[in-house]
PDB file of C-alpha atoms in Angstrom:
ATOM      1  CA  UNK A   1     110.816 119.796  47.235  1.00 33.00           C
ATOM      2  CA  UNK A   2     114.116 121.221  48.325  1.00 37.00           C
ATOM      3  CA  UNK A   3     114.879 121.972  44.549  1.00 35.00           C
ATOM      4  CA  UNK A   4     111.693 124.271  44.974  1.00 39.00           C
ATOM      5  CA  UNK A   5     111.912 125.715  48.873  1.00 41.00           C
ATOM      6  CA  UNK A   6     112.690 129.420  48.465  1.00 43.00           C
ATOM      7  CA  UNK A   7     116.197 130.369  49.695  1.00 47.00           C
ATOM      8  CA  UNK A   8     115.966 132.198  53.309  1.00 50.00           C
ATOM      9  CA  UNK A   9     115.995 136.232  52.824  1.00 50.00           C
ATOM     10  CA  UNK A  10     119.570 137.857  53.462  1.00 48.00           C
ATOM     11  CA  UNK A  11     119.611 139.371  56.842  1.00 48.00           C
ATOM     12  CA  UNK A  12     118.112 142.889  56.047  1.00 59.00           C
ATOM     13  CA  UNK A  13     115.671 144.559  57.705  1.00 82.00           C
ATOM     14  CA  UNK A  14     116.276 142.865  61.479  1.00 92.00           C
ATOM     15  CA  UNK A  15     116.828 144.186  64.901  1.00 94.00           C
ATOM     16  CA  UNK A  16     118.533 142.340  66.949  1.00 94.00           C
ATOM     17  CA  UNK A  17     118.395 142.108  70.770  1.00 96.00           C
ATOM     18  CA  UNK A  18     120.636 139.894  72.766  1.00 96.00           C
ATOM     19  CA  UNK A  19     119.019 139.201  76.679  1.00 95.00           C
ATOM     20  CA  UNK A  20     121.017 139.574  78.327  1.00 96.00           C
ATOM     21  CA  UNK A  21     124.375 141.139  76.149  1.00 96.00           C
ATOM     22  CA  UNK A  22     127.632 139.517  76.012  1.00 97.00           C
ATOM     23  CA  UNK A  23     128.617 140.743  78.709  1.00 97.00           C
ATOM     24  CA  UNK A  24     125.466 140.044  80.589  1.00 97.00           C
ATOM     25  CA  UNK A  25     125.684 136.351  80.411  1.00 98.00           C
ATOM     26  CA  UNK A  26     130.171 135.923  80.882  1.00 98.00           C
ATOM     27  CA  UNK A  27     129.234 137.408  84.452  1.00 98.00           C
ATOM     28  CA  UNK A  28     126.458 135.240  84.738  1.00 98.00           C
ATOM     29  CA  UNK A  29     129.223 132.275  83.853  1.00 98.00           C
ATOM     30  CA  UNK A  30     131.709 133.442  85.941  1.00 98.00           C
ATOM     31  CA  UNK A  31     129.043 134.092  89.138  1.00 98.00           C
ATOM     32  CA  UNK A  32     128.072 129.804  88.614  1.00 98.00           C
ATOM     33  CA  UNK A  33     131.163 129.215  88.503  1.00 98.00           C
ATOM     34  CA  UNK A  34     131.625 130.599  91.642  1.00 97.00           C
ATOM     35  CA  UNK A  35     128.777 128.820  93.487  1.00 97.00           C
ATOM     36  CA  UNK A  36     131.012 126.244  91.992  1.00 97.00           C
ATOM     37  CA  UNK A  37     133.936 126.602  93.884  1.00 97.00           C
ATOM     38  CA  UNK A  38     131.652 127.157  96.767  1.00 96.00           C
ATOM     39  CA  UNK A  39     130.648 123.407  96.649  1.00 95.00           C
ATOM     40  CA  UNK A  40     126.576 124.978  96.005  1.00 90.00           C
ATOM     41  CA  UNK A  41     126.892 123.248  92.370  1.00 94.00           C
ATOM     42  CA  UNK A  42     128.615 120.531  90.147  1.00 95.00           C
ATOM     43  CA  UNK A  43     126.995 121.904  87.335  1.00 96.00           C
ATOM     44  CA  UNK A  44     124.381 124.191  86.006  1.00 97.00           C
ATOM     45  CA  UNK A  45     123.414 125.367  82.700  1.00 98.00           C
ATOM     46  CA  UNK A  46     123.197 129.176  81.266  1.00 98.00           C
ATOM     47  CA  UNK A  47     121.390 129.825  78.817  1.00 98.00           C
ATOM     48  CA  UNK A  48     120.257 133.214  76.665  1.00 97.00           C
ATOM     49  CA  UNK A  49     118.351 134.499  74.143  1.00 97.00           C
ATOM     50  CA  UNK A  50     118.558 136.701  70.339  1.00 97.00           C
ATOM     51  CA  UNK A  51     114.985 138.158  70.076  1.00 97.00           C
ATOM     52  CA  UNK A  52     114.987 139.303  66.546  1.00 97.00           C
ATOM     53  CA  UNK A  53     112.248 141.366  64.650  1.00 97.00           C
ATOM     54  CA  UNK A  54     111.900 141.136  61.123  1.00 95.00           C
ATOM     55  CA  UNK A  55     109.894 143.267  57.743  1.00 94.00           C
ATOM     56  CA  UNK A  56     107.709 140.169  57.340  1.00 93.00           C
ATOM     57  CA  UNK A  57     106.007 137.643  59.117  1.00 95.00           C
ATOM     58  CA  UNK A  58     108.351 134.080  59.030  1.00 96.00           C
ATOM     59  CA  UNK A  59     106.758 131.367  57.051  1.00 96.00           C
ATOM     60  CA  UNK A  60     106.919 128.542  59.455  1.00 97.00           C
ATOM     61  CA  UNK A  61     106.619 125.386  57.362  1.00 97.00           C
ATOM     62  CA  UNK A  62     109.190 127.209  54.528  1.00 97.00           C
ATOM     63  CA  UNK A  63     111.586 127.438  58.069  1.00 97.00           C
ATOM     64  CA  UNK A  64     110.595 123.794  59.274  1.00 98.00           C
ATOM     65  CA  UNK A  65     111.647 122.385  55.461  1.00 98.00           C
ATOM     66  CA  UNK A  66     114.575 124.192  55.996  1.00 97.00           C
ATOM     67  CA  UNK A  67     115.229 122.854  59.420  1.00 98.00           C
ATOM     68  CA  UNK A  68     114.654 119.764  58.194  1.00 97.00           C
ATOM     69  CA  UNK A  69     117.164 119.569  55.285  1.00 97.00           C
ATOM     70  CA  UNK A  70     120.074 121.414  56.777  1.00 96.00           C
ATOM     71  CA  UNK A  71     119.587 117.945  59.341  1.00 96.00           C
ATOM     72  CA  UNK A  72     117.310 114.510  58.734  1.00 96.00           C
ATOM     73  CA  UNK A  73     118.506 112.940  61.552  1.00 95.00           C
ATOM     74  CA  UNK A  74     117.374 115.848  64.043  1.00 97.00           C
ATOM     75  CA  UNK A  75     113.931 115.216  66.019  1.00 98.00           C
ATOM     76  CA  UNK A  76     112.215 118.070  63.872  1.00 97.00           C
ATOM     77  CA  UNK A  77     109.079 119.916  64.820  1.00 98.00           C
ATOM     78  CA  UNK A  78     106.392 122.320  64.777  1.00 98.00           C
ATOM     79  CA  UNK A  79     103.980 122.900  67.612  1.00 97.00           C
ATOM     80  CA  UNK A  80     101.330 126.306  67.949  1.00 97.00           C
ATOM     81  CA  UNK A  81     101.424 127.481  71.441  1.00 97.00           C
ATOM     82  CA  UNK A  82      99.443 130.526  71.024  1.00 97.00           C
ATOM     83  CA  UNK A  83      98.993 131.835  74.449  1.00 95.00           C
ATOM     84  CA  UNK A  84      96.492 134.508  75.130  1.00 96.00           C
ATOM     85  CA  UNK A  85      97.628 137.895  74.701  1.00 94.00           C
ATOM     86  CA  UNK A  86      99.409 137.167  71.041  1.00 94.00           C
ATOM     87  CA  UNK A  87      98.959 139.400  68.601  1.00 94.00           C
ATOM     88  CA  UNK A  88      99.211 136.327  66.053  1.00 96.00           C
ATOM     89  CA  UNK A  89      99.639 132.464  66.049  1.00 97.00           C
ATOM     90  CA  UNK A  90     103.030 131.507  68.235  1.00 98.00           C
ATOM     91  CA  UNK A  91     104.687 127.954  67.140  1.00 98.00           C
ATOM     92  CA  UNK A  92     107.573 126.069  68.917  1.00 98.00           C
ATOM     93  CA  UNK A  93     109.850 125.326  65.452  1.00 98.00           C
ATOM     94  CA  UNK A  94     113.058 123.371  66.294  1.00 98.00           C
ATOM     95  CA  UNK A  95     115.328 120.268  65.265  1.00 98.00           C
ATOM     96  CA  UNK A  96     116.711 119.364  68.248  1.00 98.00           C
ATOM     97  CA  UNK A  97     119.243 116.614  68.431  1.00 97.00           C
ATOM     98  CA  UNK A  98     118.683 115.102  71.680  1.00 98.00           C
ATOM     99  CA  UNK A  99     116.741 111.795  72.423  1.00 98.00           C
ATOM    100  CA  UNK A 100     114.936 112.540  75.980  1.00 98.00           C
ATOM    101  CA  UNK A 101     113.341 109.178  75.804  1.00 98.00           C
ATOM    102  CA  UNK A 102     111.454 106.896  73.044  1.00 98.00           C
ATOM    103  CA  UNK A 103     109.468 103.352  73.901  1.00 98.00           C
ATOM    104  CA  UNK A 104     109.029 100.698  71.580  1.00 98.00           C
ATOM    105  CA  UNK A 105     107.051  97.892  73.379  1.00 97.00           C
ATOM    106  CA  UNK A 106     109.085  96.792  76.501  1.00 98.00           C
ATOM    107  CA  UNK A 107     112.129  98.650  74.694  1.00 98.00           C
ATOM    108  CA  UNK A 108     113.378 101.928  76.184  1.00 98.00           C
ATOM    109  CA  UNK A 109     116.121 104.195  74.770  1.00 98.00           C
ATOM    110  CA  UNK A 110     117.747 107.771  75.884  1.00 98.00           C
ATOM    111  CA  UNK A 111     120.342 110.087  74.319  1.00 98.00           C
ATOM    112  CA  UNK A 112     121.860 112.566  76.182  1.00 98.00           C
ATOM    113  CA  UNK A 113     124.303 115.265  75.296  1.00 97.00           C
ATOM    114  CA  UNK A 114     126.812 116.801  77.021  1.00 96.00           C
ATOM    115  CA  UNK A 115     130.386 118.526  76.504  1.00 96.00           C
ATOM    116  CA  UNK A 116     129.915 119.651  73.183  1.00 97.00           C
ATOM    117  CA  UNK A 117     132.084 121.721  70.691  1.00 96.00           C
ATOM    118  CA  UNK A 118     131.800 124.380  67.788  1.00 96.00           C
ATOM    119  CA  UNK A 119     132.509 122.639  64.475  1.00 95.00           C
ATOM    120  CA  UNK A 120     134.590 124.423  62.139  1.00 94.00           C
ATOM    121  CA  UNK A 121     133.077 123.650  59.176  1.00 91.00           C
ATOM    122  CA  UNK A 122     137.332 122.233  57.854  1.00 95.00           C
ATOM    123  CA  UNK A 123     137.894 118.768  57.846  1.00 96.00           C
ATOM    124  CA  UNK A 124     141.040 119.136  59.403  1.00 97.00           C
ATOM    125  CA  UNK A 125     140.574 121.554  62.220  1.00 97.00           C
ATOM    126  CA  UNK A 126     137.440 118.741  63.371  1.00 97.00           C
ATOM    127  CA  UNK A 127     139.085 116.094  63.243  1.00 97.00           C
ATOM    128  CA  UNK A 128     141.096 118.050  65.676  1.00 98.00           C
ATOM    129  CA  UNK A 129     137.967 119.572  67.766  1.00 97.00           C
ATOM    130  CA  UNK A 130     136.439 116.155  67.743  1.00 98.00           C
ATOM    131  CA  UNK A 131     140.104 114.208  68.852  1.00 98.00           C
ATOM    132  CA  UNK A 132     139.992 116.855  71.821  1.00 97.00           C
ATOM    133  CA  UNK A 133     136.762 116.458  72.730  1.00 98.00           C
ATOM    134  CA  UNK A 134     136.388 112.593  73.318  1.00 97.00           C
ATOM    135  CA  UNK A 135     139.594 113.389  75.349  1.00 97.00           C
ATOM    136  CA  UNK A 136     138.409 116.479  77.324  1.00 97.00           C
ATOM    137  CA  UNK A 137     138.007 115.592  81.086  1.00 96.00           C
ATOM    138  CA  UNK A 138     136.385 118.803  81.419  1.00 95.00           C
ATOM    139  CA  UNK A 139     133.449 117.507  78.773  1.00 96.00           C
ATOM    140  CA  UNK A 140     133.978 113.987  79.701  1.00 97.00           C
ATOM    141  CA  UNK A 141     133.099 115.468  82.969  1.00 95.00           C
ATOM    142  CA  UNK A 142     129.897 117.256  82.508  1.00 95.00           C
ATOM    143  CA  UNK A 143     128.594 114.596  80.188  1.00 96.00           C
ATOM    144  CA  UNK A 144     129.058 112.009  82.972  1.00 96.00           C
ATOM    145  CA  UNK A 145     126.728 113.349  85.573  1.00 93.00           C
ATOM    146  CA  UNK A 146     124.087 113.601  82.125  1.00 96.00           C
ATOM    147  CA  UNK A 147     124.734 110.120  81.580  1.00 97.00           C
ATOM    148  CA  UNK A 148     124.668 108.975  85.297  1.00 96.00           C
ATOM    149  CA  UNK A 149     121.231 110.643  85.908  1.00 96.00           C
ATOM    150  CA  UNK A 150     119.507 109.466  82.767  1.00 98.00           C
ATOM    151  CA  UNK A 151     120.782 105.467  83.620  1.00 98.00           C
ATOM    152  CA  UNK A 152     119.531 105.829  87.226  1.00 97.00           C
ATOM    153  CA  UNK A 153     116.457 106.948  86.250  1.00 98.00           C
ATOM    154  CA  UNK A 154     115.704 104.734  83.483  1.00 98.00           C
ATOM    155  CA  UNK A 155     117.104 101.564  85.467  1.00 97.00           C
ATOM    156  CA  UNK A 156     114.453 102.479  88.050  1.00 97.00           C
ATOM    157  CA  UNK A 157     111.897 101.399  85.478  1.00 98.00           C
ATOM    158  CA  UNK A 158     114.219  98.593  83.487  1.00 97.00           C
ATOM    159  CA  UNK A 159     115.055  94.992  84.637  1.00 95.00           C
ATOM    160  CA  UNK A 160     117.842  95.429  81.707  1.00 95.00           C
ATOM    161  CA  UNK A 161     120.066  98.889  81.077  1.00 97.00           C
ATOM    162  CA  UNK A 162     122.804  98.910  78.380  1.00 98.00           C
ATOM    163  CA  UNK A 163     125.073 102.057  78.956  1.00 97.00           C
ATOM    164  CA  UNK A 164     127.936 102.436  77.294  1.00 97.00           C
ATOM    165  CA  UNK A 165     131.218 102.602  79.126  1.00 95.00           C
ATOM    166  CA  UNK A 166     131.866 105.908  77.127  1.00 96.00           C
ATOM    167  CA  UNK A 167     130.734 108.628  75.186  1.00 98.00           C
ATOM    168  CA  UNK A 168     131.092 108.505  71.211  1.00 98.00           C
ATOM    169  CA  UNK A 169     131.169 111.950  69.479  1.00 98.00           C
ATOM    170  CA  UNK A 170     128.016 112.836  67.259  1.00 97.00           C
ATOM    171  CA  UNK A 171     127.732 115.905  65.016  1.00 96.00           C
ATOM    172  CA  UNK A 172     125.395 118.044  64.027  1.00 96.00           C
ATOM    173  CA  UNK A 173     125.459 121.291  61.049  1.00 95.00           C
ATOM    174  CA  UNK A 174     126.783 123.541  64.130  1.00 95.00           C
ATOM    175  CA  UNK A 175     128.403 121.263  66.806  1.00 97.00           C
ATOM    176  CA  UNK A 176     129.808 118.636  67.666  1.00 98.00           C
ATOM    177  CA  UNK A 177     128.320 116.326  70.975  1.00 98.00           C
ATOM    178  CA  UNK A 178     129.350 113.862  73.399  1.00 98.00           C
ATOM    179  CA  UNK A 179     126.581 111.305  73.250  1.00 98.00           C
ATOM    180  CA  UNK A 180     125.776 108.193  75.539  1.00 98.00           C
ATOM    181  CA  UNK A 181     122.670 105.743  73.876  1.00 98.00           C
ATOM    182  CA  UNK A 182     121.285 104.297  76.454  1.00 98.00           C
ATOM    183  CA  UNK A 183     118.835 100.936  76.342  1.00 98.00           C
ATOM    184  CA  UNK A 184     116.633  99.106  78.548  1.00 98.00           C
ATOM    185  CA  UNK A 185     114.153  97.078  78.901  1.00 98.00           C
ATOM    186  CA  UNK A 186     111.146  97.695  80.914  1.00 98.00           C
ATOM    187  CA  UNK A 187     109.747  95.702  84.197  1.00 97.00           C
ATOM    188  CA  UNK A 188     106.224  96.157  83.421  1.00 96.00           C
ATOM    189  CA  UNK A 189     105.448  97.800  80.327  1.00 95.00           C
ATOM    190  CA  UNK A 190     102.192  98.117  81.102  1.00 95.00           C
ATOM    191  CA  UNK A 191     102.587 100.032  84.133  1.00 95.00           C
ATOM    192  CA  UNK A 192     101.350 103.616  83.329  1.00 92.00           C
ATOM    193  CA  UNK A 193     104.619 105.168  85.130  1.00 95.00           C
ATOM    194  CA  UNK A 194     106.419 103.413  82.071  1.00 97.00           C
ATOM    195  CA  UNK A 195     104.709 105.028  79.068  1.00 97.00           C
ATOM    196  CA  UNK A 196     106.725 106.987  77.043  1.00 98.00           C
ATOM    197  CA  UNK A 197     105.270 110.250  78.425  1.00 97.00           C
ATOM    198  CA  UNK A 198     105.682 108.910  81.829  1.00 97.00           C
ATOM    199  CA  UNK A 199     109.098 107.699  81.024  1.00 98.00           C
ATOM    200  CA  UNK A 200     109.709 111.883  80.189  1.00 98.00           C
ATOM    201  CA  UNK A 201     108.399 113.343  83.132  1.00 97.00           C
ATOM    202  CA  UNK A 202     110.821 111.386  85.301  1.00 98.00           C
ATOM    203  CA  UNK A 203     114.081 112.214  83.151  1.00 98.00           C
ATOM    204  CA  UNK A 204     113.093 116.134  82.890  1.00 97.00           C
ATOM    205  CA  UNK A 205     114.943 118.441  83.321  1.00 96.00           C
ATOM    206  CA  UNK A 206     117.919 116.204  82.720  1.00 95.00           C
ATOM    207  CA  UNK A 207     121.407 117.697  83.775  1.00 95.00           C
ATOM    208  CA  UNK A 208     122.057 118.607  80.146  1.00 95.00           C
ATOM    209  CA  UNK A 209     119.399 121.450  80.591  1.00 97.00           C
ATOM    210  CA  UNK A 210     119.769 122.074  84.268  1.00 97.00           C
ATOM    211  CA  UNK A 211     122.316 121.261  86.541  1.00 96.00           C
ATOM    212  CA  UNK A 212     123.598 118.828  89.434  1.00 95.00           C
ATOM    213  CA  UNK A 213     122.357 119.096  92.288  1.00 96.00           C
ATOM    214  CA  UNK A 214     118.816 120.492  90.262  1.00 95.00           C
ATOM    215  CA  UNK A 215     117.329 121.840  93.571  1.00 96.00           C
ATOM    216  CA  UNK A 216     119.966 123.998  93.374  1.00 97.00           C
ATOM    217  CA  UNK A 217     120.659 124.510  89.549  1.00 97.00           C
ATOM    218  CA  UNK A 218     117.468 125.337  89.151  1.00 97.00           C
ATOM    219  CA  UNK A 219     117.216 128.445  92.127  1.00 97.00           C
ATOM    220  CA  UNK A 220     120.720 129.407  90.485  1.00 97.00           C
ATOM    221  CA  UNK A 221     119.575 129.214  86.906  1.00 98.00           C
ATOM    222  CA  UNK A 222     116.418 131.724  88.535  1.00 97.00           C
ATOM    223  CA  UNK A 223     118.899 134.061  89.606  1.00 97.00           C
ATOM    224  CA  UNK A 224     121.378 134.292  86.900  1.00 97.00           C
ATOM    225  CA  UNK A 225     119.262 133.890  83.997  1.00 96.00           C
ATOM    226  CA  UNK A 226     117.552 138.028  83.451  1.00 90.00           C
ATOM    227  CA  UNK A 227     114.803 135.780  80.576  1.00 89.00           C
ATOM    228  CA  UNK A 228     112.602 133.462  80.956  1.00 93.00           C
ATOM    229  CA  UNK A 229     112.862 129.923  78.865  1.00 95.00           C
ATOM    230  CA  UNK A 230     109.993 129.799  77.265  1.00 94.00           C
ATOM    231  CA  UNK A 231     109.441 126.737  75.608  1.00 96.00           C
ATOM    232  CA  UNK A 232     113.564 126.086  75.683  1.00 97.00           C
ATOM    233  CA  UNK A 233     115.027 122.810  77.533  1.00 97.00           C
ATOM    234  CA  UNK A 234     111.194 121.515  77.812  1.00 97.00           C
ATOM    235  CA  UNK A 235     110.335 118.551  76.102  1.00 97.00           C
ATOM    236  CA  UNK A 236     108.650 117.774  73.018  1.00 98.00           C
ATOM    237  CA  UNK A 237     107.004 114.853  71.355  1.00 97.00           C
ATOM    238  CA  UNK A 238     104.306 112.071  71.123  1.00 97.00           C
ATOM    239  CA  UNK A 239     102.715 109.153  72.996  1.00 96.00           C
ATOM    240  CA  UNK A 240     100.153 106.613  71.959  1.00 96.00           C
ATOM    241  CA  UNK A 241      97.203 104.527  73.838  1.00 95.00           C
ATOM    242  CA  UNK A 242      99.701 102.077  73.531  1.00 96.00           C
ATOM    243  CA  UNK A 243     102.117 104.176  75.707  1.00 97.00           C
ATOM    244  CA  UNK A 244     104.468 103.562  73.160  1.00 98.00           C
ATOM    245  CA  UNK A 245     106.414 107.369  71.980  1.00 98.00           C
ATOM    246  CA  UNK A 246     109.420 109.708  71.701  1.00 98.00           C
ATOM    247  CA  UNK A 247     110.362 112.526  73.326  1.00 98.00           C
ATOM    248  CA  UNK A 248     112.718 115.151  72.665  1.00 98.00           C
ATOM    249  CA  UNK A 249     114.862 118.020  74.441  1.00 98.00           C
ATOM    250  CA  UNK A 250     113.417 121.435  73.035  1.00 98.00           C
ATOM    251  CA  UNK A 251     116.531 122.865  72.176  1.00 98.00           C
ATOM    252  CA  UNK A 252     117.888 124.637  68.607  1.00 97.00           C
ATOM    253  CA  UNK A 253     114.611 126.166  68.590  1.00 97.00           C
ATOM    254  CA  UNK A 254     112.613 128.620  68.881  1.00 97.00           C
ATOM    255  CA  UNK A 255     109.261 130.347  69.217  1.00 98.00           C
ATOM    256  CA  UNK A 256     108.121 132.018  66.123  1.00 98.00           C
ATOM    257  CA  UNK A 257     105.065 134.787  66.151  1.00 98.00           C
ATOM    258  CA  UNK A 258     104.156 137.044  63.416  1.00 97.00           C
ATOM    259  CA  UNK A 259     107.396 138.896  62.293  1.00 96.00           C
ATOM    260  CA  UNK A 260     108.907 137.852  65.979  1.00 97.00           C
ATOM    261  CA  UNK A 261     111.590 135.107  66.451  1.00 98.00           C
ATOM    262  CA  UNK A 262     112.843 134.267  70.120  1.00 97.00           C
ATOM    263  CA  UNK A 263     116.190 132.001  70.009  1.00 96.00           C
ATOM    264  CA  UNK A 264     117.663 130.578  72.803  1.00 96.00           C
ATOM    265  CA  UNK A 265     120.748 128.723  73.452  1.00 97.00           C
ATOM    266  CA  UNK A 266     123.261 127.790  76.510  1.00 97.00           C
ATOM    267  CA  UNK A 267     126.000 125.909  77.387  1.00 97.00           C
ATOM    268  CA  UNK A 268     126.714 123.339  80.402  1.00 96.00           C
ATOM    269  CA  UNK A 269     128.698 125.298  83.329  1.00 97.00           C
ATOM    270  CA  UNK A 270     131.040 122.963  84.676  1.00 96.00           C
ATOM    271  CA  UNK A 271     134.679 123.634  86.999  1.00 95.00           C
ATOM    272  CA  UNK A 272     137.248 124.288  84.542  1.00 93.00           C
ATOM    273  CA  UNK A 273     134.524 126.321  82.081  1.00 96.00           C
ATOM    274  CA  UNK A 274     135.622 129.675  80.218  1.00 97.00           C
ATOM    275  CA  UNK A 275     133.414 132.788  80.048  1.00 98.00           C
ATOM    276  CA  UNK A 276     134.086 133.442  76.715  1.00 97.00           C
ATOM    277  CA  UNK A 277     133.985 129.726  75.623  1.00 96.00           C
ATOM    278  CA  UNK A 278     130.386 129.279  77.231  1.00 97.00           C
ATOM    279  CA  UNK A 279     129.690 132.540  75.134  1.00 97.00           C
ATOM    280  CA  UNK A 280     131.108 131.543  71.421  1.00 96.00           C
ATOM    281  CA  UNK A 281     129.376 127.782  72.559  1.00 96.00           C
ATOM    282  CA  UNK A 282     126.144 129.102  72.859  1.00 97.00           C
ATOM    283  CA  UNK A 283     126.587 131.614  69.595  1.00 96.00           C
ATOM    284  CA  UNK A 284     127.701 128.332  67.717  1.00 96.00           C
ATOM    285  CA  UNK A 285     124.216 126.248  69.210  1.00 97.00           C
ATOM    286  CA  UNK A 286     122.290 129.890  67.545  1.00 97.00           C
ATOM    287  CA  UNK A 287     123.789 129.212  64.316  1.00 96.00           C
ATOM    288  CA  UNK A 288     121.192 125.954  63.522  1.00 96.00           C
ATOM    289  CA  UNK A 289     118.113 128.618  63.539  1.00 97.00           C
ATOM    290  CA  UNK A 290     119.928 131.615  62.258  1.00 97.00           C
ATOM    291  CA  UNK A 291     121.153 129.309  59.119  1.00 95.00           C
ATOM    292  CA  UNK A 292     117.521 128.335  58.374  1.00 96.00           C
ATOM    293  CA  UNK A 293     116.376 132.484  58.636  1.00 95.00           C
ATOM    294  CA  UNK A 294     119.546 133.476  56.304  1.00 93.00           C
ATOM    295  CA  UNK A 295     120.823 135.323  59.345  1.00 93.00           C
ATOM    296  CA  UNK A 296     124.045 132.851  60.871  1.00 86.00           C
ATOM    297  CA  UNK A 297     126.049 136.297  59.981  1.00 82.00           C
ATOM    298  CA  UNK A 298     124.319 137.442  63.046  1.00 78.00           C
ATOM    299  CA  UNK A 299     126.537 135.303  65.380  1.00 71.00           C
TER     300      UNK A 299
END
């Protein structure tokens, strides 16, 4: 029960290693903007990491419980990703706001998110931020790349597809996001390619975690990000024998191994992006996990 859940320990005894340092991230964003200006890219998502090491092993069940209570609407998960050579069990844990795809019978739903603003925690300021996000040409353009690609992919499998003309704004405890809920009805639910997993594989990676065009964005990510993303920006979920299932994008996540927590957060770089603003966006996205660890003051 929430009432009996121990509070996270205060952030003493933790070491924090940003990878890269903030200046390194803003430099990478500037380089990405040069590629966009040269016409090589229309969008690329650049991520950065925080590696935290504490005095005691991290209790994954308690961490997951805090994430669920903080945002019951999120897609919460904890998956064993232990690899050879790990000194202890390794768990991918998180609370993703982004549904990659779900399938129930012939009904398919995807909910791409792109275009974001940090939540202020003040009602008046948050109303202003939501209004700016809803009318931001930069963020609407960034979102359009993602929604269009998701709709194009699902359109290969669906006889009917409903794509709203404009995104809505949804909120998490730390962020505001532009959101488009896309629904469709499969032509042939018995086709193995139309299983929840098959659809997820066809969709991944969306421009929300990669970029446009995807091949060039993947090359830019490999060139500009110093850290391997691990399981960040992948997909996590389930599929049944009947083809039904649900898959979420592994954002707002961390890999936990004994006393070490490795977090990632990314931001979509498009024309008009500001390096310092993108750095601030990644800091805000880190707060989902940092709050659950009692370490929000670190960013």
